[in-house]
mmCIF file of C-alpha atoms in Angstrom:
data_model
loop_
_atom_site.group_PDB
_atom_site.id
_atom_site.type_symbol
_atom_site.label_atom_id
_atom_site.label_comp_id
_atom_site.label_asym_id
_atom_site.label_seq_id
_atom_site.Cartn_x
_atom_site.Cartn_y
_atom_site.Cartn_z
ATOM 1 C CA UNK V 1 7.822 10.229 -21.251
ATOM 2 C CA UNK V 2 6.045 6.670 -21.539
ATOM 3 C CA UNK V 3 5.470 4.410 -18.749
ATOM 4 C CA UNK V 4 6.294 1.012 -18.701
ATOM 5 C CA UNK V 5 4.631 -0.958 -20.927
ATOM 6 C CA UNK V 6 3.489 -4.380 -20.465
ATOM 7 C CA UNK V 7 2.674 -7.110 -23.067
ATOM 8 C CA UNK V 8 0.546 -8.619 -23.346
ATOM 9 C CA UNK V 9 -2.324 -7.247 -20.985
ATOM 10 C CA UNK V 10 -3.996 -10.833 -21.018
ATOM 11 C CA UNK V 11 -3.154 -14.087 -21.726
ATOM 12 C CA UNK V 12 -4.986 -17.724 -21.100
ATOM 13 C CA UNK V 13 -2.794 -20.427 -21.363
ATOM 14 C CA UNK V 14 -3.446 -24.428 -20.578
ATOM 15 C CA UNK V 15 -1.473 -26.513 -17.789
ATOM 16 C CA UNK V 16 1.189 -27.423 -18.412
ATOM 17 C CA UNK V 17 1.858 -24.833 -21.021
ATOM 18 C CA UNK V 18 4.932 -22.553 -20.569
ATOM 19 C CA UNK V 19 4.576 -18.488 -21.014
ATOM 20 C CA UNK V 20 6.465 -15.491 -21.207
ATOM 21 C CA UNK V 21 5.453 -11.692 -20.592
ATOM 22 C CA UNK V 22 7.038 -8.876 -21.284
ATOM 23 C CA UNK V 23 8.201 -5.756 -19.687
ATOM 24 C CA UNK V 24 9.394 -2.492 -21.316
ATOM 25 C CA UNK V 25 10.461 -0.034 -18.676
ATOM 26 C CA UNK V 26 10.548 3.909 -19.057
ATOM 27 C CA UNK V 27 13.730 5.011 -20.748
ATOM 28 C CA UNK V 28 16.715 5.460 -18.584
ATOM 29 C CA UNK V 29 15.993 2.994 -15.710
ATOM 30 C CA UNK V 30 18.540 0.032 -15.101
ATOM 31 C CA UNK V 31 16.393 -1.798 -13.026
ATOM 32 C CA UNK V 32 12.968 -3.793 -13.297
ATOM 33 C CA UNK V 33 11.449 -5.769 -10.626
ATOM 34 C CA UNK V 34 8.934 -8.628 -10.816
ATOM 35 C CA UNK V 35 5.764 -9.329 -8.646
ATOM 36 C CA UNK V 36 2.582 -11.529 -8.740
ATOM 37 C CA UNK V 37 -0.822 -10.625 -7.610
ATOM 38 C CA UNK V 38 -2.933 -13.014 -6.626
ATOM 39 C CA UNK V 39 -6.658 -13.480 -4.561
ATOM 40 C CA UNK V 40 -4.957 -15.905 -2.589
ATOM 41 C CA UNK V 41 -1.698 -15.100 -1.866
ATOM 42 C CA UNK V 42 -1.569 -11.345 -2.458
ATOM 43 C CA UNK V 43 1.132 -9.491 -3.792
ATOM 44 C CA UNK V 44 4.203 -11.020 -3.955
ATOM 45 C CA UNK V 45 7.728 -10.163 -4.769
ATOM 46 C CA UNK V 46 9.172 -12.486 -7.853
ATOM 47 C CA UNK V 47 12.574 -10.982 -8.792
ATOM 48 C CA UNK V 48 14.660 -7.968 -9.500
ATOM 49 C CA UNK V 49 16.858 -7.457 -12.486
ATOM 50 C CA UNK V 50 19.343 -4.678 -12.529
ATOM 51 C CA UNK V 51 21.759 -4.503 -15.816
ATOM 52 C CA UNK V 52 21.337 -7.696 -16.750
ATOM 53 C CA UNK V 53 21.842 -9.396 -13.719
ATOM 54 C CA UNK V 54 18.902 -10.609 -11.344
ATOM 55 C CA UNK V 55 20.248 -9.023 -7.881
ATOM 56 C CA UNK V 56 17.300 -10.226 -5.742
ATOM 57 C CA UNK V 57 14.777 -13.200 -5.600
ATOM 58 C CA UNK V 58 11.790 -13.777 -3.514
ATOM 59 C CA UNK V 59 10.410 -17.657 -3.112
ATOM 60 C CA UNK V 60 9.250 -19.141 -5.997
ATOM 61 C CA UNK V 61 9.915 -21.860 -6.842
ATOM 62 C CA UNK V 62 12.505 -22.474 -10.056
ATOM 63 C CA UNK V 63 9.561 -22.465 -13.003
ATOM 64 C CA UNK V 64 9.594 -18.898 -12.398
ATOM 65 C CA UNK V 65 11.993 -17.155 -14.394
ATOM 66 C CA UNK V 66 13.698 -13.907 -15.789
ATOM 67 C CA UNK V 67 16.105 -12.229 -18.324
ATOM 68 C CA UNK V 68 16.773 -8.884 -18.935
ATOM 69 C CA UNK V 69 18.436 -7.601 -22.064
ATOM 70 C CA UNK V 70 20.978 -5.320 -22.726
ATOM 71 C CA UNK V 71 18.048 -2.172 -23.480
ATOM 72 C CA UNK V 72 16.753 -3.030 -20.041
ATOM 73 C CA UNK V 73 13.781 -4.483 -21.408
ATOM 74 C CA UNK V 74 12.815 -7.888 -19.006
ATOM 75 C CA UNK V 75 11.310 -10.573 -19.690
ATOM 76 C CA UNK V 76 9.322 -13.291 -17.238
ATOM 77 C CA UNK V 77 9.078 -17.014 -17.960
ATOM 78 C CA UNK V 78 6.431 -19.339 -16.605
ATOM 79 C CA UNK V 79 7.225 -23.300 -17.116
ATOM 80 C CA UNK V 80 4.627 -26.030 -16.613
ATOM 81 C CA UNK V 81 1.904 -24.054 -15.578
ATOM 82 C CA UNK V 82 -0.559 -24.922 -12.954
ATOM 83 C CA UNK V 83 -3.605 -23.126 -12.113
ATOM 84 C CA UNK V 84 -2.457 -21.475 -9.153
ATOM 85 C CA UNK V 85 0.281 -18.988 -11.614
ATOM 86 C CA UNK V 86 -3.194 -17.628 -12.583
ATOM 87 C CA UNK V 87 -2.488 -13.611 -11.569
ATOM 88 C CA UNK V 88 -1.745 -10.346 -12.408
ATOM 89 C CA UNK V 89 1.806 -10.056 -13.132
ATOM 90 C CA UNK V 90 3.272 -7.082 -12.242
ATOM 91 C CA UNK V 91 6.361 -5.413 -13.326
ATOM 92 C CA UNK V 92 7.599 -1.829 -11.711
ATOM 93 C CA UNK V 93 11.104 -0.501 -13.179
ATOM 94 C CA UNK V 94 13.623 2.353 -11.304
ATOM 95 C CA UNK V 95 16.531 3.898 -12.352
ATOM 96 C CA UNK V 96 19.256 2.391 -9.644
ATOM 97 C CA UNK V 97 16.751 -0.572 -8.211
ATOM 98 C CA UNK V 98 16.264 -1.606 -4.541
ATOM 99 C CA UNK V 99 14.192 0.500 -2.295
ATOM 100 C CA UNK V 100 14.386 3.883 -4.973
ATOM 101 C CA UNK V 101 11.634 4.921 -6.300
ATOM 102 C CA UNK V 102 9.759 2.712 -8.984
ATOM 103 C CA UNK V 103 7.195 2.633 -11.379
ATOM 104 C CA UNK V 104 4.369 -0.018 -11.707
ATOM 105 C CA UNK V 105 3.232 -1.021 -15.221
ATOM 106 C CA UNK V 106 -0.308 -2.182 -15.451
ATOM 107 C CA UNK V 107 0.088 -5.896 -15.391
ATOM 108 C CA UNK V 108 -0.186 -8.772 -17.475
ATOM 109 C CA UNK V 109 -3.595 -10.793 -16.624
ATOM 110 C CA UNK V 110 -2.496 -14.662 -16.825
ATOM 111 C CA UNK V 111 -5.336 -17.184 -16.704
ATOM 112 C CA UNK V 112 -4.245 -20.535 -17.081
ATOM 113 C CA UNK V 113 -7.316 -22.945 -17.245
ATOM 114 C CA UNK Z 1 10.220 -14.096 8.696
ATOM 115 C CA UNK Z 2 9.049 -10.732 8.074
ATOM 116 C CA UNK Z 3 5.462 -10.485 8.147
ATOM 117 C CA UNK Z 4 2.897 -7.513 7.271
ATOM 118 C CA UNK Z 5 -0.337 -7.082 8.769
ATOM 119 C CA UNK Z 6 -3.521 -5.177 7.649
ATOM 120 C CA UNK Z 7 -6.322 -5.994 9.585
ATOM 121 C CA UNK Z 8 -8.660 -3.886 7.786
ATOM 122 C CA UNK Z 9 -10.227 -5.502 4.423
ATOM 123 C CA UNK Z 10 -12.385 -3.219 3.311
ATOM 124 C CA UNK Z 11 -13.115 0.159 4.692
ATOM 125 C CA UNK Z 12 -15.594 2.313 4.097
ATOM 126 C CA UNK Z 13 -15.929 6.429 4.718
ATOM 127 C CA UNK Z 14 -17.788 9.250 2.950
ATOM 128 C CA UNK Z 15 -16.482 11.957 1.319
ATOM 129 C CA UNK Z 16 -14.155 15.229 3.613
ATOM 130 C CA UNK Z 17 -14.347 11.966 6.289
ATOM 131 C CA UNK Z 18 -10.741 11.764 7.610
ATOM 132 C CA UNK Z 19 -9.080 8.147 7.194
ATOM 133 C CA UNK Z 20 -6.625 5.724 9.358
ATOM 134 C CA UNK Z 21 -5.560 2.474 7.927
ATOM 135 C CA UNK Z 22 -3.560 0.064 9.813
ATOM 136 C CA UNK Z 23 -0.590 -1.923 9.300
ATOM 137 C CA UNK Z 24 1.353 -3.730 11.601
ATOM 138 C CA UNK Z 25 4.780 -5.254 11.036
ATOM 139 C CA UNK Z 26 6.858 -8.361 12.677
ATOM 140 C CA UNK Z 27 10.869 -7.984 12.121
ATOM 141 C CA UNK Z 28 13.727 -8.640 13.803
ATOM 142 C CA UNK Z 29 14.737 -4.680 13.251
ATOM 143 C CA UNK Z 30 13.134 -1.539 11.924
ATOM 144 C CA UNK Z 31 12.198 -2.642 8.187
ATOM 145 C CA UNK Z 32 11.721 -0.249 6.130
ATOM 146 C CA UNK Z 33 8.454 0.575 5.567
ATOM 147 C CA UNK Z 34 6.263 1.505 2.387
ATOM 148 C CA UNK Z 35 2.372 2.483 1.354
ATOM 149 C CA UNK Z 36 1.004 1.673 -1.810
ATOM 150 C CA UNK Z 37 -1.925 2.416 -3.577
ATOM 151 C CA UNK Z 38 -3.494 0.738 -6.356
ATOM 152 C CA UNK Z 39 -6.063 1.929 -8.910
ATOM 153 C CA UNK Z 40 -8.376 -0.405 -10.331
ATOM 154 C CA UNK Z 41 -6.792 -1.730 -13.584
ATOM 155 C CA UNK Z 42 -3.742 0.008 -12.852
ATOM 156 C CA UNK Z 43 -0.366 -0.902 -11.552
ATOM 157 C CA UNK Z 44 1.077 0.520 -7.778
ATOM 158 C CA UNK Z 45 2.245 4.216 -7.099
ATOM 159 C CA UNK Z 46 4.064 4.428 -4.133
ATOM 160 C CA UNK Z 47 2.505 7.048 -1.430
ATOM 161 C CA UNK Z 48 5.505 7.282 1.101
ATOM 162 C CA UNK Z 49 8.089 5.244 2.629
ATOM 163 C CA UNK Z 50 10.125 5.685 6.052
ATOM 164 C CA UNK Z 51 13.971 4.577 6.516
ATOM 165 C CA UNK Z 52 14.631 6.535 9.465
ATOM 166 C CA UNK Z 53 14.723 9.530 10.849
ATOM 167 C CA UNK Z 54 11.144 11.656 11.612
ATOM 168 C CA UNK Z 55 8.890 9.285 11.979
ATOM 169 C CA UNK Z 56 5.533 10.854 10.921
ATOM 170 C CA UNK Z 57 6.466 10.768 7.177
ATOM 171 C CA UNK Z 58 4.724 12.720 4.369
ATOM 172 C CA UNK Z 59 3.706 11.302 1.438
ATOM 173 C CA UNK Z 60 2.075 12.302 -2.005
ATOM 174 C CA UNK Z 61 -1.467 12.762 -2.191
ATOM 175 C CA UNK Z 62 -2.373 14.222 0.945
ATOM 176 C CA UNK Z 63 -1.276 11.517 2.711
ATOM 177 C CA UNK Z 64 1.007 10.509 5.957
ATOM 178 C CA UNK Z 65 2.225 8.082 7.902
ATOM 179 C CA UNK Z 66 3.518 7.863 11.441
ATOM 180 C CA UNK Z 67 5.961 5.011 12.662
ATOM 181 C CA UNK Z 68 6.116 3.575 16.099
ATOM 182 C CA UNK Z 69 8.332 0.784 17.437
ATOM 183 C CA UNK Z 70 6.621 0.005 20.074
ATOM 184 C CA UNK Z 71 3.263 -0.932 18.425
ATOM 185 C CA UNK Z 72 5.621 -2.012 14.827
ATOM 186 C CA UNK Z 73 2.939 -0.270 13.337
ATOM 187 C CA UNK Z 74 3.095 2.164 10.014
ATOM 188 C CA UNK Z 75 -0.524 3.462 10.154
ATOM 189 C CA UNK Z 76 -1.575 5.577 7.291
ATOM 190 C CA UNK Z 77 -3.557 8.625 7.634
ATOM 191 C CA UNK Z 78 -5.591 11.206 5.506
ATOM 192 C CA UNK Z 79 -7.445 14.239 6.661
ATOM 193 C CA UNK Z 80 -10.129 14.711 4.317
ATOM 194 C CA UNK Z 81 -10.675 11.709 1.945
ATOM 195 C CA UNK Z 82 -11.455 12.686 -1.587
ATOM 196 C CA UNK Z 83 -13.858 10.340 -3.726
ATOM 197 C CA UNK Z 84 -10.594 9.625 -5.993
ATOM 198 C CA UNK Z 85 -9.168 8.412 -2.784
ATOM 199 C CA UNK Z 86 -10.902 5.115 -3.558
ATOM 200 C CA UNK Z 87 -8.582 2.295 -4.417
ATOM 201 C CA UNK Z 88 -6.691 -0.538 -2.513
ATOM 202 C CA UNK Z 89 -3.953 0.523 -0.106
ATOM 203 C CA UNK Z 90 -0.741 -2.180 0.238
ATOM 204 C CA UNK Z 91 1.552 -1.426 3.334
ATOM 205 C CA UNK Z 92 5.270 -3.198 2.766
ATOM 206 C CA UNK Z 93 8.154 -3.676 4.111
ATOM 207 C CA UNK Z 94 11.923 -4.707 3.786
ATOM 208 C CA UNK Z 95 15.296 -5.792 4.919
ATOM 209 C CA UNK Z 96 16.847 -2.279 5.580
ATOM 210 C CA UNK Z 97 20.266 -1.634 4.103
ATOM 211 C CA UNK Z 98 20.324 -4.451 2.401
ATOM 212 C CA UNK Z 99 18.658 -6.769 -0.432
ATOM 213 C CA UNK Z 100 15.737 -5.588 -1.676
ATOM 214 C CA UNK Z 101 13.117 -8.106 -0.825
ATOM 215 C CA UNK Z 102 9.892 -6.795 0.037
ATOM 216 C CA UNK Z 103 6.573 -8.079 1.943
ATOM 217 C CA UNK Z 104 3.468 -7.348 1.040
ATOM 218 C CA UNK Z 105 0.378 -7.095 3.208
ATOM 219 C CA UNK Z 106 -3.050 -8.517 1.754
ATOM 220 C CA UNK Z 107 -4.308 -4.626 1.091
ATOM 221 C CA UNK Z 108 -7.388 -2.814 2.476
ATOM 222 C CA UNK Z 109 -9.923 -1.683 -0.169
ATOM 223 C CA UNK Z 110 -10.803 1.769 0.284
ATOM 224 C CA UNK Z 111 -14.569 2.603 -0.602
ATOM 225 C CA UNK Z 112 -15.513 6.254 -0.417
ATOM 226 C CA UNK Z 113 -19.542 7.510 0.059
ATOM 227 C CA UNK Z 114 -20.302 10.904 -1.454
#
């Protein structure tokens, strides 16, 4: 069955600039979980969406973002970007959420210049 | 606040070597615990996690891990490293029972000599 897809895989956008990426998870799975990736910081957890609802956040600040729709399918939103959101964007989706087991899309590259 | 620890950046072994990479926790309980591995251009696969129970845990891959409270460390061990082996390794951790909010450490970088 397909993975979970991300789109796009790379994106420059200017300051200021707001963006959204997109994640499609593999068919079945409720949940989908959000994480940046950066040189800097590392990896970091964003949020988790489970049937439409984001059940957990981690500490970003409020320009970060999410959605998910009713076909699971999630969405990210970036507002007023500053060069630090430069990453790799990382979405992972699982059928119940939390700690089972999930799957990692590929990443969307953001560089925001 | 939980913390993760990898003290190990990059490490490098050859090829049938066997391999230990470290990871050291600070929580107020017994987090779970969790090893990644990432791929180059790729997104993570989880190797193994512990919750409780036996504490040397076995994993996908080849791989294991052992937990011990006394040293909050979740070390990660292979016998015989294969060149595929060669990636970047992320130990985690999390609130147990509860939300799932996990922690990250910075990753060691896996090289592997033939």
């Amino acid at each position: 069955k397909a993975g979970v897809t991300q789109t796009p895989r790379y994106l420059i956008k200017t300051r200021g600039q707001q963006v959204t990426l997109s994640c499609s998870p593999i068919s079945g799975h409720r949940s989908v979980s959000w994480y940046q990736q950066t040189p800097g910081q590392g990896l970091q957890f964003l949020f988790e969406y489970f049937s439409e609802t984001q059940r957990n956040k981690g500490n970003f600040p409020g320009r970060f973002s999410g959605r998910q729709f009713s076909n699971s399918r999630s969405e990210m939103n970036v507002s007023t970007l500053e060069l630090g959101d430069s990453a790799l964007y990382l979405c992972a989706s699982s059928l119940e959420g939390g700690y089972t087991e999930a799957f990692f899309g590929q990443g969307t590259r953001l560089t925001v210049v | 606040a939980q913390s993760v620890t990898q003290p190990d950046i990059h490490i490098t072994v050859s090829e049938g070597a066997s391999l230990e990479l470290r990871c050291n926790y600070s929580y107020g309980a017994t987090p779970y615990l969790f090893w990644y591995v990432q791929s180059p251009g790729q997104g993570l696969q989880l190797l193994l996690k512990y919750f409780s129970g036996d504490t040397l845990v076995q994993g996908i891959k080849g791989f294991e891990a052992e937990f011990k409270r006394s040293q909050s460390s979740f070390n990660l061990r292979k016998p015989s490293v294969h060149w595929s082996d060669a990636a970047e390794y992320f130990c985690a951790v999390g609130p147990p029972g509860g939300s799932y909010i996990p922690t990250f450490g910075r990753g060691t970088s896996l090289i592997v000599h033939p």
